[in-house]
Amino acid sequence: MFQKKNRSFSPKSYHSFISGIDQRKLTSSARTKIKYHNIRYSESVSFLTDDSDDLKQSEASETLPYPKSVGFIISNEFCERFNYYGMRTILVLYLTNKLGYNEETSTVLFHTFTMLVYIFPLIGALIADGWLGKYKTILYLSLVYSLGAMIVAFGAVPLEGMPVKAVTIVGLLLIAMGTGGIKPCVSAFGGDQFSLPAQSLQLAKFFSLFYFAINAGSMISTTVTPILRADVHCFGDKDCFSLAFGVPAVLMIISVLIFMAGKRMYRCQPPAGNMIFGVSKCIADAFRGWKKRRDTEPEESFLDYAKPTVGEKMVRDTKTLLRILRLYLPFPVFWALFDQQGSRWTFQATRMDGMVMGFQIKPDQMQVVNPLLILAFLPLFDYVIYPILRTIGIRRHLQKLTIGLVLAALGFFLSAGLELKMQQAAFEVQPTEPGTAHLRLYNGMPCAYEFNSSIASKHLKALEPMSMWTDLALPVPEPKEYSFRAEPISGKCSVITGKLRLQPGKSLGYFMTQDKLVEFADGLEMPPSESNPPLLRVLLNTPPGEGPIFLTTSDLDIKTVPLDNRNVSQLHSIFAGPGQVNINDLKVAHFDTKGGRLYTLMIAGSARDGYQQKMLEVVTPSAVSILWQLPQIVVMTAAEVMFSVTGLEFSYSQSPASMKSVLQACWLLSVAVGNMLVVVIAEFKFTSTQAGEFTFFACLMLIDMLIFLWLARSYQYKDESKDSEEEEQGHDKDAQTPKTADKQPWQPSGMVEEPGHGAYRNHAYDNDFSEA
């Protein structure tokens, strides 16, 4: 009676037809058949009608209430993403400014942490699918996550005797375990709350809300956390990393409480097993079968040797998976470039002027541009860019992936060009040309001096008292000592002799005081910007016994800094504004400073003869605006949309339904390997300059793109029409076997197999399937 050819029944006409039958006049067998077909109709109307799918889903959605438990999951996701993005935004600055690591070591630690974040999802998926289930996995690992966040925040509190570096590493390890472990579980657990296919439309709304929670947490935290870091002062410091880490940590604890509050409402599915084990068994059995039967029973393919143990379907699906994974081999290089937005590009922003139209943009706040551009680029690409590409013949996924790789290389070429521009602005900071050195001479004596030296430098006839002589382009091809002799032109001063020990690439200063030369490093590691605090060095030519000497600034937390006439090499980070130096409670010098500058304050004299002062501005701040980073961020975001979104769509459409979770794990693993590449390159220091390193990554990306083209040249796309026909035949076969409602378990597979929700999400930091 209910053949597949009868496709004219709508839900209302079907129920009218059934209600018009007097079932009392039917046999028991006929009544049983009607009861069976009622069940099958409500579950699988799609097998009876094709043109009423939307109406069926709408009416079914009206009868099934929207799961209230979803609100707890979305709120939990917002708080958790706020914590992760906020902590990650300021991490590299914390490692350098507070823990004392240099940029290379901080980059290594940052990308090692990111690598672990993308390795632990494999473990989390295995635990959830094979042991604890999604709910317990999320709960237990969230507790680990919260503990790690609190440890990092506690470690930022300056307590005497606390091993800050060790505490921070332990906290970051726990965070990586927590956020990575719950990553593949949260969105899938949210999908478990819906009955499919009846609530497919409501499931789509859930993913939209879930995506909004991710982006809201990302944008708010990357905006607020840098403000808490820089504009709040605590524990005697000019910033407050403990608060900047503490607020996200509190939100993480709140997220756990929210998640636990909805326990009674959740629909929890038992562990269903993980296909990673199935693929591993297929490969292992194929190897064993190949060793035993390769001579007696040769097979056409290596994996065919596993057919007797795992079955033909598993072998066929594994072959398809490996064909896709072959194309994944070049992907880690893309992630190696992409994830440097949170490390190298943040360091680059610290050397730029963040003042824009009267507002101060902090270096770590530039990371908020990426998720904002994602929201703008997704509709732009769908409605403008992709139609234009189709008109010129670019329609295939692999073609778009190639364009994404090229755009990533272009983004790093732009960043290298910006570094070269900044090197020109950093001329006063460190030598930028190979084989050159900086030399500054400070005359703290009360006499004018004439110099004689073997240095091939500009001729200087005389250096007046309380003044500075500078040569920022000294040719010094190798470390060498140069003789130095300074003779007084006038006054009762002694001749000063000594050695000038110059090195290529170094900036040195010599202070003439008390008839001798005092050497000190007279440069900075990076160009300062207007947002950086001013740096002050005090050069004292006063009698050794006079004191105490104190530096007083407008800093309310550190009112005075003790000085003596032997600390000429020490730089003091102070607040911008007025300040003074007191000797024996007598003000002997006063000054006014501005942000981003390196000052040298010279003081000479004695209490008997009086004091002289001279304030010199040694290094000026970088004049390169932080807005110059926008072109490379725009290009890299376009590369992300073209590569990441297309890659997800390609993987979903080409992989077998049973292998989608395995492919998710491999996608995450490619991100982890990409971060490991950054660690290796940063450790081996293939280039001596940052511009050279960016150029190296860009060229590596172009080579990687050529390798991808070679791998993709023979790829055959899956015949989706044939695949859908086989699936339909499978449904017809299932429909012929009666099943009662209580014997047919509810399966959440519709969420896993449906590719439509995977494209629109923020891939700024977490480029995986888990939050799609």
Short mmCIF file of N, CA and C in Angstrom, two decimals, residues 665-770:
data_model
loop_
_atom_site.label_atom_id
_atom_site.label_comp_id
_atom_site.label_asym_id
_atom_site.label_seq_id
_atom_site.Cartn_x
_atom_site.Cartn_y
_atom_site.Cartn_z
N ALA A 665 40.36 14.41 13.35
CA ALA A 665 41.57 14.23 14.14
C ALA A 665 42.82 14.56 13.31
N CYS A 666 42.83 14.16 12.05
CA CYS A 666 43.99 14.45 11.20
C CYS A 666 44.09 15.93 10.88
N TRP A 667 42.96 16.61 10.73
CA TRP A 667 42.98 18.05 10.51
C TRP A 667 43.61 18.76 11.71
N LEU A 668 43.19 18.39 12.90
CA LEU A 668 43.77 18.97 14.11
C LEU A 668 45.26 18.65 14.21
N LEU A 669 45.63 17.44 13.81
CA LEU A 669 47.03 17.05 13.89
C LEU A 669 47.88 17.89 12.93
N SER A 670 47.34 18.27 11.78
CA SER A 670 48.09 19.12 10.86
C SER A 670 48.36 20.49 11.47
N VAL A 671 47.42 21.01 12.27
CA VAL A 671 47.65 22.27 12.98
C VAL A 671 48.78 22.12 13.99
N ALA A 672 48.78 21.01 14.71
CA ALA A 672 49.83 20.76 15.70
C ALA A 672 51.20 20.66 15.03
N VAL A 673 51.28 19.95 13.90
CA VAL A 673 52.56 19.82 13.19
C VAL A 673 53.02 21.18 12.67
N GLY A 674 52.09 22.01 12.22
CA GLY A 674 52.46 23.35 11.76
C GLY A 674 53.10 24.18 12.86
N ASN A 675 52.56 24.11 14.06
CA ASN A 675 53.16 24.84 15.18
C ASN A 675 54.52 24.26 15.56
N MET A 676 54.67 22.95 15.38
CA MET A 676 55.97 22.34 15.65
C MET A 676 57.02 22.85 14.65
N LEU A 677 56.62 23.10 13.40
CA LEU A 677 57.54 23.66 12.42
C LEU A 677 58.06 25.03 12.85
N VAL A 678 57.17 25.86 13.41
CA VAL A 678 57.60 27.17 13.89
C VAL A 678 58.63 27.02 15.00
N VAL A 679 58.41 26.06 15.89
CA VAL A 679 59.35 25.82 16.99
C VAL A 679 60.72 25.44 16.43
N VAL A 680 60.74 24.56 15.44
CA VAL A 680 62.02 24.11 14.87
C VAL A 680 62.74 25.26 14.19
N ILE A 681 62.01 26.03 13.38
CA ILE A 681 62.65 27.13 12.65
C ILE A 681 63.13 28.21 13.60
N ALA A 682 62.35 28.49 14.65
CA ALA A 682 62.78 29.51 15.62
C ALA A 682 64.01 29.04 16.40
N GLU A 683 64.10 27.73 16.67
CA GLU A 683 65.24 27.21 17.43
C GLU A 683 66.52 27.23 16.60
N PHE A 684 66.42 26.88 15.32
CA PHE A 684 67.62 26.79 14.49
C PHE A 684 68.08 28.14 13.93
N LYS A 685 67.20 29.16 13.97
CA LYS A 685 67.58 30.52 13.55
C LYS A 685 68.22 30.50 12.16
N PHE A 686 67.42 30.16 11.15
CA PHE A 686 67.93 30.08 9.80
C PHE A 686 68.34 31.46 9.25
N THR A 687 67.78 32.53 9.79
CA THR A 687 68.12 33.86 9.34
C THR A 687 68.46 34.73 10.56
N SER A 688 69.18 35.81 10.30
CA SER A 688 69.63 36.68 11.40
C SER A 688 68.67 37.81 11.69
N THR A 689 67.75 38.11 10.79
CA THR A 689 66.82 39.21 10.99
C THR A 689 65.39 38.70 10.92
N GLN A 690 64.47 39.47 11.51
CA GLN A 690 63.06 39.09 11.48
C GLN A 690 62.50 39.19 10.07
N ALA A 691 62.94 40.19 9.31
CA ALA A 691 62.49 40.29 7.92
C ALA A 691 62.93 39.08 7.12
N GLY A 692 64.15 38.60 7.38
CA GLY A 692 64.63 37.41 6.69
C GLY A 692 63.83 36.18 7.06
N GLU A 693 63.43 36.08 8.33
CA GLU A 693 62.62 34.92 8.76
C GLU A 693 61.25 34.93 8.11
N PHE A 694 60.61 36.11 8.04
CA PHE A 694 59.32 36.20 7.37
C PHE A 694 59.44 35.84 5.90
N THR A 695 60.51 36.31 5.25
CA THR A 695 60.73 35.97 3.84
C THR A 695 60.94 34.47 3.67
N PHE A 696 61.67 33.88 4.61
CA PHE A 696 61.90 32.43 4.56
C PHE A 696 60.58 31.67 4.64
N PHE A 697 59.70 32.07 5.55
CA PHE A 697 58.40 31.40 5.66
C PHE A 697 57.57 31.60 4.40
N ALA A 698 57.62 32.79 3.80
CA ALA A 698 56.85 33.03 2.58
C ALA A 698 57.36 32.16 1.44
N CYS A 699 58.68 32.05 1.28
CA CYS A 699 59.23 31.20 0.23
C CYS A 699 58.91 29.73 0.50
N LEU A 700 58.98 29.33 1.77
CA LEU A 700 58.62 27.95 2.13
C LEU A 700 57.17 27.67 1.77
N MET A 701 56.30 28.67 1.93
CA MET A 701 54.89 28.50 1.60
C MET A 701 54.71 28.32 0.09
N LEU A 702 55.47 29.05 -0.71
CA LEU A 702 55.37 28.90 -2.17
C LEU A 702 55.84 27.52 -2.61
N ILE A 703 56.94 27.05 -2.03
CA ILE A 703 57.40 25.70 -2.34
C ILE A 703 56.36 24.67 -1.93
N ASP A 704 55.77 24.88 -0.76
CA ASP A 704 54.73 23.98 -0.27
C ASP A 704 53.53 23.99 -1.20
N MET A 705 53.20 25.14 -1.76
CA MET A 705 52.09 25.23 -2.70
C MET A 705 52.37 24.41 -3.96
N LEU A 706 53.62 24.46 -4.45
CA LEU A 706 53.97 23.66 -5.62
C LEU A 706 53.86 22.16 -5.32
N ILE A 707 54.27 21.76 -4.12
CA ILE A 707 54.14 20.36 -3.72
C ILE A 707 52.66 19.96 -3.68
N PHE A 708 51.81 20.85 -3.17
CA PHE A 708 50.38 20.56 -3.12
C PHE A 708 49.81 20.41 -4.53
N LEU A 709 50.24 21.26 -5.46
CA LEU A 709 49.77 21.13 -6.84
C LEU A 709 50.18 19.79 -7.44
N TRP A 710 51.39 19.36 -7.13
CA TRP A 710 51.86 18.08 -7.66
C TRP A 710 51.05 16.92 -7.06
N LEU A 711 50.73 16.99 -5.77
CA LEU A 711 49.95 15.93 -5.15
C LEU A 711 48.50 15.92 -5.65
N ALA A 712 47.98 17.10 -5.96
CA ALA A 712 46.56 17.21 -6.34
C ALA A 712 46.32 17.00 -7.83
N ARG A 713 47.41 16.86 -8.59
CA ARG A 713 47.24 16.81 -10.05
C ARG A 713 46.42 15.61 -10.50
N SER A 714 46.50 14.49 -9.77
CA SER A 714 45.82 13.26 -10.21
C SER A 714 44.64 12.90 -9.31
N TYR A 715 44.22 13.82 -8.45
CA TYR A 715 43.13 13.49 -7.54
C TYR A 715 41.81 13.40 -8.30
N GLN A 716 41.06 12.34 -8.05
CA GLN A 716 39.76 12.15 -8.66
C GLN A 716 38.68 12.45 -7.63
N TYR A 717 37.83 13.43 -7.92
CA TYR A 717 36.76 13.78 -6.99
C TYR A 717 35.74 12.65 -6.90
N LYS A 718 35.15 12.50 -5.74
CA LYS A 718 34.15 11.46 -5.51
C LYS A 718 32.90 11.78 -6.31
N ASP A 719 32.31 10.77 -6.91
CA ASP A 719 31.06 10.93 -7.65
C ASP A 719 29.92 10.99 -6.64
N GLU A 720 29.49 12.22 -6.32
CA GLU A 720 28.47 12.37 -5.28
C GLU A 720 27.11 11.83 -5.72
N SER A 721 26.82 11.91 -7.02
CA SER A 721 25.53 11.40 -7.48
C SER A 721 25.48 9.88 -7.31
N LYS A 722 26.60 9.22 -7.63
CA LYS A 722 26.65 7.76 -7.45
C LYS A 722 26.61 7.42 -5.98
N ASP A 723 27.28 8.23 -5.17
CA ASP A 723 27.30 7.96 -3.74
C ASP A 723 25.90 8.12 -3.14
N SER A 724 25.19 9.16 -3.56
CA SER A 724 23.85 9.36 -3.03
C SER A 724 22.89 8.27 -3.51
N GLU A 725 23.13 7.74 -4.75
CA GLU A 725 22.29 6.66 -5.24
C GLU A 725 22.49 5.40 -4.41
N GLU A 726 23.79 5.11 -4.05
CA GLU A 726 24.04 3.95 -3.21
C GLU A 726 23.42 4.13 -1.82
N GLU A 727 23.46 5.35 -1.32
CA GLU A 727 22.87 5.60 -0.01
C GLU A 727 21.37 5.42 -0.05
N GLU A 728 20.75 5.86 -1.16
CA GLU A 728 19.30 5.71 -1.29
C GLU A 728 18.91 4.24 -1.38
N GLN A 729 19.73 3.47 -2.09
CA GLN A 729 19.45 2.04 -2.16
C GLN A 729 19.56 1.39 -0.79
N GLY A 730 20.52 1.87 -0.01
CA GLY A 730 20.65 1.35 1.34
C GLY A 730 19.44 1.68 2.19
N HIS A 731 18.89 2.88 2.02
CA HIS A 731 17.68 3.25 2.76
C HIS A 731 16.50 2.38 2.34
N ASP A 732 16.39 2.12 1.02
CA ASP A 732 15.29 1.29 0.56
C ASP A 732 15.38 -0.11 1.15
N LYS A 733 16.61 -0.61 1.22
CA LYS A 733 16.81 -1.93 1.79
C LYS A 733 16.41 -1.96 3.26
N ASP A 734 16.74 -0.89 3.98
CA ASP A 734 16.36 -0.82 5.38
C ASP A 734 14.86 -0.70 5.55
N ALA A 735 14.21 -0.01 4.63
CA ALA A 735 12.77 0.23 4.76
C ALA A 735 11.98 -1.05 4.60
N GLN A 736 12.57 -2.06 3.94
CA GLN A 736 11.85 -3.30 3.73
C GLN A 736 11.84 -4.18 4.97
N THR A 737 12.66 -3.86 5.97
CA THR A 737 12.73 -4.65 7.19
C THR A 737 11.98 -3.95 8.30
N PRO A 738 10.82 -4.47 8.76
CA PRO A 738 10.05 -3.77 9.80
C PRO A 738 10.83 -3.70 11.10
N LYS A 739 10.75 -2.52 11.72
CA LYS A 739 11.37 -2.29 13.03
C LYS A 739 10.38 -1.50 13.87
N THR A 740 10.19 -1.94 15.06
CA THR A 740 9.34 -1.19 15.97
C THR A 740 10.11 -0.04 16.56
N ALA A 741 9.35 0.95 17.06
CA ALA A 741 10.00 2.16 17.55
C ALA A 741 10.88 1.88 18.74
N ASP A 742 10.49 0.92 19.57
CA ASP A 742 11.30 0.69 20.77
C ASP A 742 12.56 -0.10 20.47
N LYS A 743 12.64 -0.72 19.26
CA LYS A 743 13.84 -1.48 18.92
C LYS A 743 14.82 -0.68 18.09
N GLN A 744 14.42 0.49 17.62
CA GLN A 744 15.30 1.29 16.79
C GLN A 744 15.92 2.40 17.62
N PRO A 745 17.18 2.30 17.96
CA PRO A 745 17.80 3.31 18.82
C PRO A 745 17.92 4.62 18.07
N TRP A 746 17.81 5.69 18.85
CA TRP A 746 17.97 7.03 18.26
C TRP A 746 19.45 7.29 18.01
N GLN A 747 19.79 7.75 16.80
CA GLN A 747 21.18 7.96 16.44
C GLN A 747 21.42 9.44 16.16
N PRO A 748 22.49 10.01 16.69
CA PRO A 748 22.81 11.40 16.40
C PRO A 748 23.65 11.55 15.15
N SER A 749 23.63 10.54 14.27
CA SER A 749 24.55 10.58 13.14
C SER A 749 24.22 11.69 12.16
N GLY A 750 22.99 12.18 12.18
CA GLY A 750 22.68 13.25 11.25
C GLY A 750 23.54 14.46 11.45
N MET A 751 23.92 14.71 12.70
CA MET A 751 24.78 15.87 12.96
C MET A 751 26.18 15.65 12.42
N VAL A 752 26.66 14.42 12.52
CA VAL A 752 28.02 14.13 12.08
C VAL A 752 28.10 14.16 10.56
N GLU A 753 27.03 13.63 9.89
CA GLU A 753 27.11 13.48 8.46
C GLU A 753 26.68 14.74 7.71
N GLU A 754 26.10 15.69 8.38
CA GLU A 754 25.58 16.87 7.70
C GLU A 754 26.69 17.91 7.56
N PRO A 755 27.13 18.23 6.33
CA PRO A 755 28.24 19.15 6.17
C PRO A 755 27.83 20.61 6.16
N GLY A 756 26.57 20.91 6.20
CA GLY A 756 26.14 22.27 5.95
C GLY A 756 26.49 23.27 7.01
N HIS A 757 26.79 22.81 8.24
CA HIS A 757 27.03 23.76 9.31
C HIS A 757 28.51 24.01 9.56
N GLY A 758 29.36 23.39 8.77
CA GLY A 758 30.79 23.47 9.07
C GLY A 758 31.49 24.68 8.50
N ALA A 759 30.83 25.44 7.60
CA ALA A 759 31.56 26.49 6.91
C ALA A 759 31.62 27.78 7.70
N TYR A 760 30.56 28.18 8.34
CA TYR A 760 30.50 29.51 8.92
C TYR A 760 30.89 29.50 10.39
N ARG A 761 32.16 29.65 10.62
CA ARG A 761 32.65 29.76 11.99
C ARG A 761 33.96 30.52 11.96
N ASN A 762 34.38 30.94 13.13
CA ASN A 762 35.62 31.71 13.24
C ASN A 762 36.81 30.77 13.33
N HIS A 763 37.66 30.79 12.33
CA HIS A 763 38.85 29.95 12.34
C HIS A 763 40.08 30.75 12.73
N ALA A 764 39.89 31.87 13.47
CA ALA A 764 41.03 32.70 13.83
C ALA A 764 42.05 31.93 14.64
N TYR A 765 41.58 31.06 15.52
CA TYR A 765 42.52 30.33 16.37
C TYR A 765 42.27 28.83 16.34
N ASP A 766 41.02 28.40 16.27
CA ASP A 766 40.69 26.99 16.37
C ASP A 766 40.13 26.50 15.05
N ASN A 767 40.99 26.11 14.13
CA ASN A 767 40.56 25.70 12.81
C ASN A 767 40.31 24.20 12.79
N ASP A 768 39.16 23.79 13.28
CA ASP A 768 38.83 22.38 13.35
C ASP A 768 37.34 22.22 13.17
N PHE A 769 36.91 20.96 13.19
CA PHE A 769 35.49 20.67 13.05
C PHE A 769 34.72 20.85 14.34
N SER A 770 35.40 20.84 15.47
CA SER A 770 34.72 20.66 16.74
C SER A 770 33.75 21.77 17.07
#
